[in-house]
Short mmCIF file of C-alpha atoms in Angstrom, two decimals:
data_model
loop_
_atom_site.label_atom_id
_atom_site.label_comp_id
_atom_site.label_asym_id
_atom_site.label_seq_id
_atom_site.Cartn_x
_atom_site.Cartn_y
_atom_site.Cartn_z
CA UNK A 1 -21.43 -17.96 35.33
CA UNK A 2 -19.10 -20.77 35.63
CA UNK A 3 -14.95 -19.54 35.11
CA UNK A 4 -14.06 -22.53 32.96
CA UNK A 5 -17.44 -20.94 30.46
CA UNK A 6 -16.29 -17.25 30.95
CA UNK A 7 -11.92 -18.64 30.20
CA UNK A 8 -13.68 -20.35 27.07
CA UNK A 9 -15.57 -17.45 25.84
CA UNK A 10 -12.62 -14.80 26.21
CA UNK A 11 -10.26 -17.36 24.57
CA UNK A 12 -12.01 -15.79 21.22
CA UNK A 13 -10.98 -12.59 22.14
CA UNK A 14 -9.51 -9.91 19.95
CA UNK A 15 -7.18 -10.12 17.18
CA UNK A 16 -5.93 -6.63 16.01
CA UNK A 17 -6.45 -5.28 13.21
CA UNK A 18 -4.83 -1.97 11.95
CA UNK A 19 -4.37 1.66 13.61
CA UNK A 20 -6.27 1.89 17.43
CA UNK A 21 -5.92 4.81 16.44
CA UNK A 22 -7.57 7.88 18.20
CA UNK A 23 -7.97 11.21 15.69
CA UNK A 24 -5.81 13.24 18.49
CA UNK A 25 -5.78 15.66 15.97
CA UNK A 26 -9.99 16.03 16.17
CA UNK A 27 -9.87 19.76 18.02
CA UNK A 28 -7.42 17.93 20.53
CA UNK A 29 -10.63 16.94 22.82
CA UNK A 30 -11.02 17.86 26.42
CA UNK A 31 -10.43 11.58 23.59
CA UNK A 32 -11.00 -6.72 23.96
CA UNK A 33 -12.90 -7.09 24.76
CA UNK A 34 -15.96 -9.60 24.81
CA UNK A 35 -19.35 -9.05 26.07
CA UNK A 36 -17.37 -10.14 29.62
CA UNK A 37 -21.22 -10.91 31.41
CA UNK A 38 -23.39 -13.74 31.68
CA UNK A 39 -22.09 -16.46 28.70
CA UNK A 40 -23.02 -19.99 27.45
CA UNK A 41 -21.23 -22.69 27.57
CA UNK A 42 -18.18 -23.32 24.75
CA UNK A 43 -17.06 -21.08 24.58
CA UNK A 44 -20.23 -19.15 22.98
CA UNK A 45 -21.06 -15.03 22.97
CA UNK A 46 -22.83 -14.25 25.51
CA UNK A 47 -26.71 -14.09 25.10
CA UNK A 48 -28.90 -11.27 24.58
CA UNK A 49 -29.78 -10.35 28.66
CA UNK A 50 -26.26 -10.52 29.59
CA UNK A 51 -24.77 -7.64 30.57
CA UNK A 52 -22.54 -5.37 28.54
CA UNK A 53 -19.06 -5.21 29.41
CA UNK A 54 -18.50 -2.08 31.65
CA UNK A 55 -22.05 -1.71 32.50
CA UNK A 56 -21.24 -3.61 36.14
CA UNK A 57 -20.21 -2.14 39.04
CA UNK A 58 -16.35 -1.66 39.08
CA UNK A 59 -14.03 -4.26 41.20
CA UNK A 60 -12.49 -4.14 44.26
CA UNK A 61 -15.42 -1.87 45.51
CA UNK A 62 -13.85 1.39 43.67
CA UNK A 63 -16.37 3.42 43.04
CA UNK A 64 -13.60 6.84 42.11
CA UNK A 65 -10.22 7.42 41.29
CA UNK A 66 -7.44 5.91 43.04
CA UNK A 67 -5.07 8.00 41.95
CA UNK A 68 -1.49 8.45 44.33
CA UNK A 69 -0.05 11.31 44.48
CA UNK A 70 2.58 12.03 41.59
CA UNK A 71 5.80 9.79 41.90
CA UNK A 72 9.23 10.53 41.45
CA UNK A 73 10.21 9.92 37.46
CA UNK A 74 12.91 9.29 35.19
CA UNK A 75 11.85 12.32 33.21
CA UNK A 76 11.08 10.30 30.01
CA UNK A 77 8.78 7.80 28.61
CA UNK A 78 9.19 5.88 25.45
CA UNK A 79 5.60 4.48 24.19
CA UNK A 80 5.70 1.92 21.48
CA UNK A 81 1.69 2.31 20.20
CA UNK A 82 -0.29 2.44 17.54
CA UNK A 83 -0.81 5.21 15.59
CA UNK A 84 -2.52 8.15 17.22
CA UNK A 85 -4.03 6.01 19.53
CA UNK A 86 -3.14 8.88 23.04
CA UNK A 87 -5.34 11.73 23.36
CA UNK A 88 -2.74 14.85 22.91
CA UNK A 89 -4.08 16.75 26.06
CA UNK A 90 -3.69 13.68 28.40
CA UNK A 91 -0.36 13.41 26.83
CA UNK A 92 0.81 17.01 28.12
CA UNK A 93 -1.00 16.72 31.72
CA UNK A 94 1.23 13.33 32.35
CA UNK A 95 4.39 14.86 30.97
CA UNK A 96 3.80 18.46 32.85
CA UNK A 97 2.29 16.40 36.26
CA UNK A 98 5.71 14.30 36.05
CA UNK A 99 8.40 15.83 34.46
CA UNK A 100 8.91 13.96 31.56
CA UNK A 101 11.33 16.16 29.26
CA UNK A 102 11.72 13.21 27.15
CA UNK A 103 8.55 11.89 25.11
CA UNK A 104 8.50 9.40 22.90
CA UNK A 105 6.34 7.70 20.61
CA UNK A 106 6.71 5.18 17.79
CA UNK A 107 4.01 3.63 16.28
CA UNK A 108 3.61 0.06 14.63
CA UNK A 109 0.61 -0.94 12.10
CA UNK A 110 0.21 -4.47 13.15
CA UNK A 111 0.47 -6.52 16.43
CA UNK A 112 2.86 -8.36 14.19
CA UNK A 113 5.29 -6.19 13.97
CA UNK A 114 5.59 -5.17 17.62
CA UNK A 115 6.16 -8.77 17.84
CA UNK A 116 8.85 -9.15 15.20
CA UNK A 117 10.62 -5.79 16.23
CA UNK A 118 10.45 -7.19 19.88
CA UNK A 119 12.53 -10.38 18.59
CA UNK A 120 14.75 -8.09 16.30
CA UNK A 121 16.39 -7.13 19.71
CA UNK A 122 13.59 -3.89 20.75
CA UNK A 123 13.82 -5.31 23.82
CA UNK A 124 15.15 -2.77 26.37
CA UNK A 125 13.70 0.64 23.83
CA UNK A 126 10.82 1.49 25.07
CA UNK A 127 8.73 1.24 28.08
CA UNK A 128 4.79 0.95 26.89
CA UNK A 129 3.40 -0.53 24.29
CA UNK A 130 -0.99 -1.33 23.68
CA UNK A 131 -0.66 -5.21 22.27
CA UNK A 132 -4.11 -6.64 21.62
CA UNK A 133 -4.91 -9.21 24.36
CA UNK A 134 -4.63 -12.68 23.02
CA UNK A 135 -0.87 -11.47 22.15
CA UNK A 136 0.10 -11.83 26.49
CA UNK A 137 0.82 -15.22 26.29
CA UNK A 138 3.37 -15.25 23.62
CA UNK A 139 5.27 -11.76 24.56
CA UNK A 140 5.58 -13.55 28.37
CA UNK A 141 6.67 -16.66 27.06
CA UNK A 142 9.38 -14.72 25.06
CA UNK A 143 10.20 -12.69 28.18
CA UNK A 144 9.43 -9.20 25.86
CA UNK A 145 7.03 -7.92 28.68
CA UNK A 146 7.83 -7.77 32.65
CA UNK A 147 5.15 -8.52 35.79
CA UNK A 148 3.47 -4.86 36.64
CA UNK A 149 3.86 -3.85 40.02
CA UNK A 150 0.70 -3.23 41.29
CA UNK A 151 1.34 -0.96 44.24
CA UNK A 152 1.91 1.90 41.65
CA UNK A 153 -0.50 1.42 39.84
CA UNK A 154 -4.11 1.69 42.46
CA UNK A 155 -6.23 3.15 39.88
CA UNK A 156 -6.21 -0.60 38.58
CA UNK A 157 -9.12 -1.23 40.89
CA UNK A 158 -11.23 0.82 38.53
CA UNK A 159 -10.83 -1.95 35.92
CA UNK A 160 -14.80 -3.66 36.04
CA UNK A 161 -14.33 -7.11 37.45
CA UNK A 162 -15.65 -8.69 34.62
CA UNK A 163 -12.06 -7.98 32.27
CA UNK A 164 -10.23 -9.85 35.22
CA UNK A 165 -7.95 -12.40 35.37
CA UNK A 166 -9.10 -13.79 31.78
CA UNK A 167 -7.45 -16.51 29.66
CA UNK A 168 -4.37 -14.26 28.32
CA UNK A 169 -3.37 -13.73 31.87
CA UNK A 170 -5.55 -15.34 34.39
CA UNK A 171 -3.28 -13.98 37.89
CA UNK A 172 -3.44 -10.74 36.59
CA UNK A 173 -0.03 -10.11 36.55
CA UNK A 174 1.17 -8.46 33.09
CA UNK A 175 -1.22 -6.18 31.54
CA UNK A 176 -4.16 -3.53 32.17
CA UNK A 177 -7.03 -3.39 30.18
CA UNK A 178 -7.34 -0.52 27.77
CA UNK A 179 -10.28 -0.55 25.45
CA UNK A 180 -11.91 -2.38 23.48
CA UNK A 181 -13.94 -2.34 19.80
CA UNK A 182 -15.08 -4.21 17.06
CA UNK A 183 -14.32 -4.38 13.36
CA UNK A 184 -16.56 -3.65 10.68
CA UNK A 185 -18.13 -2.46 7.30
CA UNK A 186 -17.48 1.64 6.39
CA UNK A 187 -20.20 2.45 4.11
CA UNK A 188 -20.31 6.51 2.46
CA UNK A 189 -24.47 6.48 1.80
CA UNK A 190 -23.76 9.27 -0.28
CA UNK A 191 -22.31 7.33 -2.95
CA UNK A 192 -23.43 3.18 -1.77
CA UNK A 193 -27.58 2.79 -2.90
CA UNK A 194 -27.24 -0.89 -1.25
CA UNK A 195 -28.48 -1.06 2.11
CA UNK A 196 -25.15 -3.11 3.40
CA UNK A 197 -26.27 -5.15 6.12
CA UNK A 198 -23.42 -8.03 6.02
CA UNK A 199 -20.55 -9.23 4.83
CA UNK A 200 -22.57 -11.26 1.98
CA UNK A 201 -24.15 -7.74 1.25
CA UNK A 202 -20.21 -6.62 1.11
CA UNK A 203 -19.01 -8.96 -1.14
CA UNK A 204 -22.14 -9.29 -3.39
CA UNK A 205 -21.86 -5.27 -4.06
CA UNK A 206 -17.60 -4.89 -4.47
CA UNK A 207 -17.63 -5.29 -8.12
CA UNK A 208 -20.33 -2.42 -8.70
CA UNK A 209 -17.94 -0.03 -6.33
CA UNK A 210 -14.28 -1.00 -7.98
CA UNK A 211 -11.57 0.97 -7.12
CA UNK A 212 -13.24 2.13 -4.21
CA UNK A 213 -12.85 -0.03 -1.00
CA UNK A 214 -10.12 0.45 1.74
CA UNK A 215 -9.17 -2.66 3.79
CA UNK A 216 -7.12 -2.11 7.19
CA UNK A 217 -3.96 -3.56 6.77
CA UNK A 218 -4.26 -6.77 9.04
CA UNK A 219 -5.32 -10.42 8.33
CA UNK A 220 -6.91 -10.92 10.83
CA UNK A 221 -9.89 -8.42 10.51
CA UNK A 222 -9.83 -9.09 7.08
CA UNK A 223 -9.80 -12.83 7.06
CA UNK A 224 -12.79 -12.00 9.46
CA UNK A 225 -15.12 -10.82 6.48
CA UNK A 226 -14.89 -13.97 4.25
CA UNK A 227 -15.06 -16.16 7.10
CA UNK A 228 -18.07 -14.99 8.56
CA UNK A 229 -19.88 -14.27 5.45
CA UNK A 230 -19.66 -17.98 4.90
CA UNK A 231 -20.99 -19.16 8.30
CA UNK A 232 -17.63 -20.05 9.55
CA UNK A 233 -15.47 -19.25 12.75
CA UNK A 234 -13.22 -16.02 12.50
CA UNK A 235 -10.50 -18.10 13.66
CA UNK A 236 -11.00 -21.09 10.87
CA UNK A 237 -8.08 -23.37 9.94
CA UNK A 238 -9.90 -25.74 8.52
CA UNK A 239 -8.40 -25.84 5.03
CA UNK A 240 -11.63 -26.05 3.31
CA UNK A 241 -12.97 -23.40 4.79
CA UNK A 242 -10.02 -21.26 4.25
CA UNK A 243 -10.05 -22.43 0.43
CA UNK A 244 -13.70 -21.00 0.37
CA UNK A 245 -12.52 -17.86 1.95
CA UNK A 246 -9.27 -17.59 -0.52
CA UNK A 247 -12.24 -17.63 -3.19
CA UNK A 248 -14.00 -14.37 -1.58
CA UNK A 249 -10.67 -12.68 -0.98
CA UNK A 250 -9.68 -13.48 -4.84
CA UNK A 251 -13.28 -12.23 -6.00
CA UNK A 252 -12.72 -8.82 -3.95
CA UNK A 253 -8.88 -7.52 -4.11
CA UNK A 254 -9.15 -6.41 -7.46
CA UNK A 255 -11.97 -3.83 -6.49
CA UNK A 256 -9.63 -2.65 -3.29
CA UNK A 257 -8.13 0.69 -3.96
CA UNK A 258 -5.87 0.64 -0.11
CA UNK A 259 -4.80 -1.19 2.29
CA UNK A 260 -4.84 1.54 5.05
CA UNK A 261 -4.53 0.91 8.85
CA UNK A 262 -3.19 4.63 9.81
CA UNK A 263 -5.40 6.90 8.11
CA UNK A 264 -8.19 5.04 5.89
CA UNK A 265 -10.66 7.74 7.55
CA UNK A 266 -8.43 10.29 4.50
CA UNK A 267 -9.50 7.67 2.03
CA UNK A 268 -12.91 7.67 3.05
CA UNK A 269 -13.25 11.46 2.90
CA UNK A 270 -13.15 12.00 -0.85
CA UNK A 271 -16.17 9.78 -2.54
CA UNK A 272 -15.12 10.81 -6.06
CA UNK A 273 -11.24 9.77 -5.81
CA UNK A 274 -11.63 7.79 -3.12
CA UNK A 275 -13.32 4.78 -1.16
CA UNK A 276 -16.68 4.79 -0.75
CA UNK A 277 -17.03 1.11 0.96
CA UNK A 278 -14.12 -0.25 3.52
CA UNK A 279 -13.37 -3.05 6.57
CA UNK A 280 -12.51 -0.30 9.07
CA UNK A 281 -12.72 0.14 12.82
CA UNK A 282 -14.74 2.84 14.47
CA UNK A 283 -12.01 5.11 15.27
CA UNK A 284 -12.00 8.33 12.98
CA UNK A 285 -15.46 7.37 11.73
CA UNK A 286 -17.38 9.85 14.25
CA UNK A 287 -14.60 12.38 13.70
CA UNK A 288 -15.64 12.38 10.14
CA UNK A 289 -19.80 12.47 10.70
CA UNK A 290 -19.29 15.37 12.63
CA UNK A 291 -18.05 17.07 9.31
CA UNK A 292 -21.12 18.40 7.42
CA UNK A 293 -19.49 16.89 4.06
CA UNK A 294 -18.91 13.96 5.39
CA UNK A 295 -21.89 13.54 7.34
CA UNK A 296 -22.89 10.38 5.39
CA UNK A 297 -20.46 8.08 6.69
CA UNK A 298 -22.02 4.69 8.76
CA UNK A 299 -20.68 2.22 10.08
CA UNK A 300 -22.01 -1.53 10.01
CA UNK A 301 -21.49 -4.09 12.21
CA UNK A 302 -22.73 -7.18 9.96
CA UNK A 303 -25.60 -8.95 10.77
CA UNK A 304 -23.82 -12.08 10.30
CA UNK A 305 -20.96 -11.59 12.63
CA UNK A 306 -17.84 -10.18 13.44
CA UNK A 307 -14.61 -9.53 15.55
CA UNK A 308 -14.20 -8.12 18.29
CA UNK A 309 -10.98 -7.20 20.23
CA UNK A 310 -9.54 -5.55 23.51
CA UNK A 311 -6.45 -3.64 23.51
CA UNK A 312 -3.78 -3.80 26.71
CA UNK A 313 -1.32 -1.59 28.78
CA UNK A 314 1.96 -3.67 28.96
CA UNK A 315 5.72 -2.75 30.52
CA UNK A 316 8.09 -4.18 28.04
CA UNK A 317 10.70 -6.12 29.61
CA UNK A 318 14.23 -4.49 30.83
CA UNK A 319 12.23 -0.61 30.33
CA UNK A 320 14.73 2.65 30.18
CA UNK A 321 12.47 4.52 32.24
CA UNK A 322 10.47 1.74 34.89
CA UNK A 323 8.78 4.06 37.82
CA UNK A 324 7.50 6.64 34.50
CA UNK A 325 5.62 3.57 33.14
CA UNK A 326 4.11 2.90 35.99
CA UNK A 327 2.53 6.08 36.44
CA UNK A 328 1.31 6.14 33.28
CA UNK A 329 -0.48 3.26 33.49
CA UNK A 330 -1.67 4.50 36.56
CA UNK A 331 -2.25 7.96 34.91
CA UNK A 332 -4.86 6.60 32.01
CA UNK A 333 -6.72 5.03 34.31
CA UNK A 334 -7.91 7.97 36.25
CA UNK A 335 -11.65 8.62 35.20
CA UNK A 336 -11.37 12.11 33.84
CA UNK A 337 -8.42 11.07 32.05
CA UNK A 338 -9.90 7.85 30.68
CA UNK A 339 -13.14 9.81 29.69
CA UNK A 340 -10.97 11.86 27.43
CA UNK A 341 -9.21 8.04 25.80
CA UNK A 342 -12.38 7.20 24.93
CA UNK A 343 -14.19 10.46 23.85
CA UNK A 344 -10.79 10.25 21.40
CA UNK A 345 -10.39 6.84 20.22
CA UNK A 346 -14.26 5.74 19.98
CA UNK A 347 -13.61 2.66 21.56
CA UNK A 348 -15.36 1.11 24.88
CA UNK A 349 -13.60 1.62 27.96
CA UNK A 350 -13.01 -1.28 30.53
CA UNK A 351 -13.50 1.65 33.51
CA UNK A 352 -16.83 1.88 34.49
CA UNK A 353 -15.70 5.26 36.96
CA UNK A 354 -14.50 6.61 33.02
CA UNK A 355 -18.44 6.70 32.13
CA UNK A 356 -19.88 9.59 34.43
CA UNK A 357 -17.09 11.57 32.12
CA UNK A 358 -18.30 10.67 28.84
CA UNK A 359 -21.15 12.10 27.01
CA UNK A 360 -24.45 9.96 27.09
CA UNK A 361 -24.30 10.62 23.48
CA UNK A 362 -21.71 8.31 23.21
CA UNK A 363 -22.61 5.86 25.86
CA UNK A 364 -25.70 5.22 23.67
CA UNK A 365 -24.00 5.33 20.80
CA UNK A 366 -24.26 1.19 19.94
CA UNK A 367 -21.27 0.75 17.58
CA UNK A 368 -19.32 1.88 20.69
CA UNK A 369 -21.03 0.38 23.61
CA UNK A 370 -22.28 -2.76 21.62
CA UNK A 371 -25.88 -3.40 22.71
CA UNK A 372 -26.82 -6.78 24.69
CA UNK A 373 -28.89 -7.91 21.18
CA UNK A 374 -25.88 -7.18 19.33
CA UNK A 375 -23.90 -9.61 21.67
CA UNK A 376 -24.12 -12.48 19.45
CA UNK A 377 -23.13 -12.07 16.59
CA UNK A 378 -19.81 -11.43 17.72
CA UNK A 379 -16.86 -13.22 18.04
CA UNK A 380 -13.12 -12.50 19.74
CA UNK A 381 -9.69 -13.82 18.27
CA UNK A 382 -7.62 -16.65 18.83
CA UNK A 383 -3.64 -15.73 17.60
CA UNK A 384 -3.99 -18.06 14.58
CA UNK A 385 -1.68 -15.16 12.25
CA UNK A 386 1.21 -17.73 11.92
CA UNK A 387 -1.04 -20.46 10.13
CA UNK A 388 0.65 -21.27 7.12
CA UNK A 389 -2.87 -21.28 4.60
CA UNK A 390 -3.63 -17.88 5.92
CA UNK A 391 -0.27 -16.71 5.73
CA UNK A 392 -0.68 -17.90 1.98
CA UNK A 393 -3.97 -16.45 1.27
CA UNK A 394 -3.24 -13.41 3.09
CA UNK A 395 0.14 -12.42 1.04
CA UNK A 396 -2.15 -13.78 -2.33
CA UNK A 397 -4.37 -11.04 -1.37
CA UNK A 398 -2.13 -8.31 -0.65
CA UNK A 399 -0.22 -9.34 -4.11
CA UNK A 400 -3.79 -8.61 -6.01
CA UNK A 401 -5.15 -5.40 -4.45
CA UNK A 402 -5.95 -3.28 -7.48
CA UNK A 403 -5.48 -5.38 -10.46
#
């Protein structure tokens, strides 16, 4: 696979939606991304033989943790993240293993509003933070994120060759893979008769299920339903296209009861009072199947396309507490402990060493580890959030939910 077809391809890569968020509370488990194989040409999803992303051998010929012993600390680490997106027992085996006294952890909805509190003067706060990947380019070009120095950090040789030194940062210098998803349809079968296949299906059944649909609260996985239930690129600016999609988005706010990044699994639950349809992730989906009462819930990824996104580790620039973030980003990366990221959050993991950790249960499971056939239909993200049209259509939307 030629570089310049592989740069192309990831160029589409993830634009975030909502909460990564994990369900740390699920029993507290013991809890990007692209089809990174074989691609065509333009830029184009790879095709159906490829291999899945993390189903390679892992680079740099690590075949098991890397792990250094535990380094000296600040005692404290302040995470900027999304919501529940850190499995709770990984959370007190770093702080106990190192020291740290001093947790903390905001959260932010949006990869838009890490951004804006990062130019509000953030800078210099926190240490972490999990920005989707097409966001590197901008947060180094605005200095908010420093170089990562890779001598404290070995277990990055785990990371599968194939989510190296990609588009957002082709040396490799600023940011460690952390997982990756895609976005999709919610469905309750308890309550939906329609056998939802797309987004066409989605927005030809909204009106019958009215006050009962949850969006995540981000444009850019919900400009992805329109879009691709009209044939078109995720990442459209063409202004007739977008006009088309305003259309959609005008048909279907009324019928939205939320717009829920952080918990729209607590809208889902009650199918009386609550949403029965939604454009969710997968995380908190599983947590909610495993409930007997819930037991109905699916989730679609649409026939006729959708996103798909990888989440990073980043060191924000100037950090309080510099030789604790490194070991945490060395710390996730350890295979037991990333097991446990992804057993929580639902979402792939970039470290192949992670798998012999994870149940096969969920290594089958293909809205987590996307299948090859699955492949493509899905697209990744450009950072096309500040277009003024979509800016437009996206606060007309918001203005409408519900009436």
């Amino acid at each position: 696979m030629a570089d310049r077809d592989l740069d192309q391809m990831m160029r589409r890569m993830a634009q975030t939606r909502v909460n990564r968020r994990g369900f740390i509370k699920a029993a507290g488990l013991t809890s990007f991304s692209a089809w990174l194989a074989a691609c065509s040409g333009g830029g184009t999803p790879a095709p159906a033989s490829s291999t899945p992303p993390g189903s390679a051998t892992p680079g740099s010929g690590a075949s098991a943790s890397a792990s250094a012993a535990p380094v000296e600390t600040e005692g404290a680490l302040y995470m900027y993240n999304w919501a529940d997106y850190i499995n709770e027992e990984n959370i007190e085996t770093f702080k106990q293993r190192y020291g740290i006294a001093d947790w903390t952890y905001d959260i932010y909805p949006s990869n838009e509003e890490l951004y804006a509190k990062l130019q509000g003067g953030a800078t210099g706060l926190y240490d972490v933070a999990a920005p989707t990947a097409e966001w590197i380019p901008d947060l180094v070009t605005e200095g908010f994120i420093q170089k990562i120095d890779w001598s404290k950090v070995p277990n990055q040789s785990l990371i599968n060759d194939k989510f190296r030194k990609l588009w957002w940062d082709p040396n490799d210098e600023y940011q460690l893979p952390k997982d990756w998803g895609t976005t999709g349809i919610a469905i309750r079968t308890k309550y939906v008769t329609e056998d939802i296949k797309s987004w066409k299906d989605f927005f030809d059944v909204a009106p019958k299920y009215s006050g009962k649909i949850v969006v995540v609260d981000s444009m850019g996985d919900v400009f992805t339903a329109p879009l691709k239930a009209l044939g078109y690129s995720l990442n459209s600016v063409d202004p007739g296209e977008l006009a088309e999609a305003r259309e959609l988005l005008r048909g279907l706010a009324p019928h939205v009861l939320a717009r829920n990044s952080d918990t729209y699994e607590e809208v889902l639950k009650d199918g009386e009072s609550g949403a029965v349809l939604g454009i969710t992730w997968t995380g908190g989906l599983d947590e909610l199947k495993a409930e007997p009462q819930w037991a109905d819930i699916k989730y679609v990824i649409p026939e006729d396309g959708t996103l798909y996104w990888m989440d990073t580790w980043v060191i924000l620039a100037d950090p309080p507490h510099p030789e604790a973030a490194h070991a945490w980003l060395n710390f996730i990366q350890e295979p037991e402990i990333q097991a446990k990221e992804t057993i929580t959050n639902a979402y792939a993991t970039p470290n192949d060493a992670a798998k012999e950790f994870i149940p096969q249960e969920m290594l089958d499971d293909p809205t987590i580890f996307v299948p090859d056939e699955i492949f493509p239909k899905l697209e990744g993200a450009e950072n096309v959030s500040t277009n003024p049209l979509r800016v437009e259509i996206w606060e007309e939307f918001v203005s409408s939910i519900g009436g």
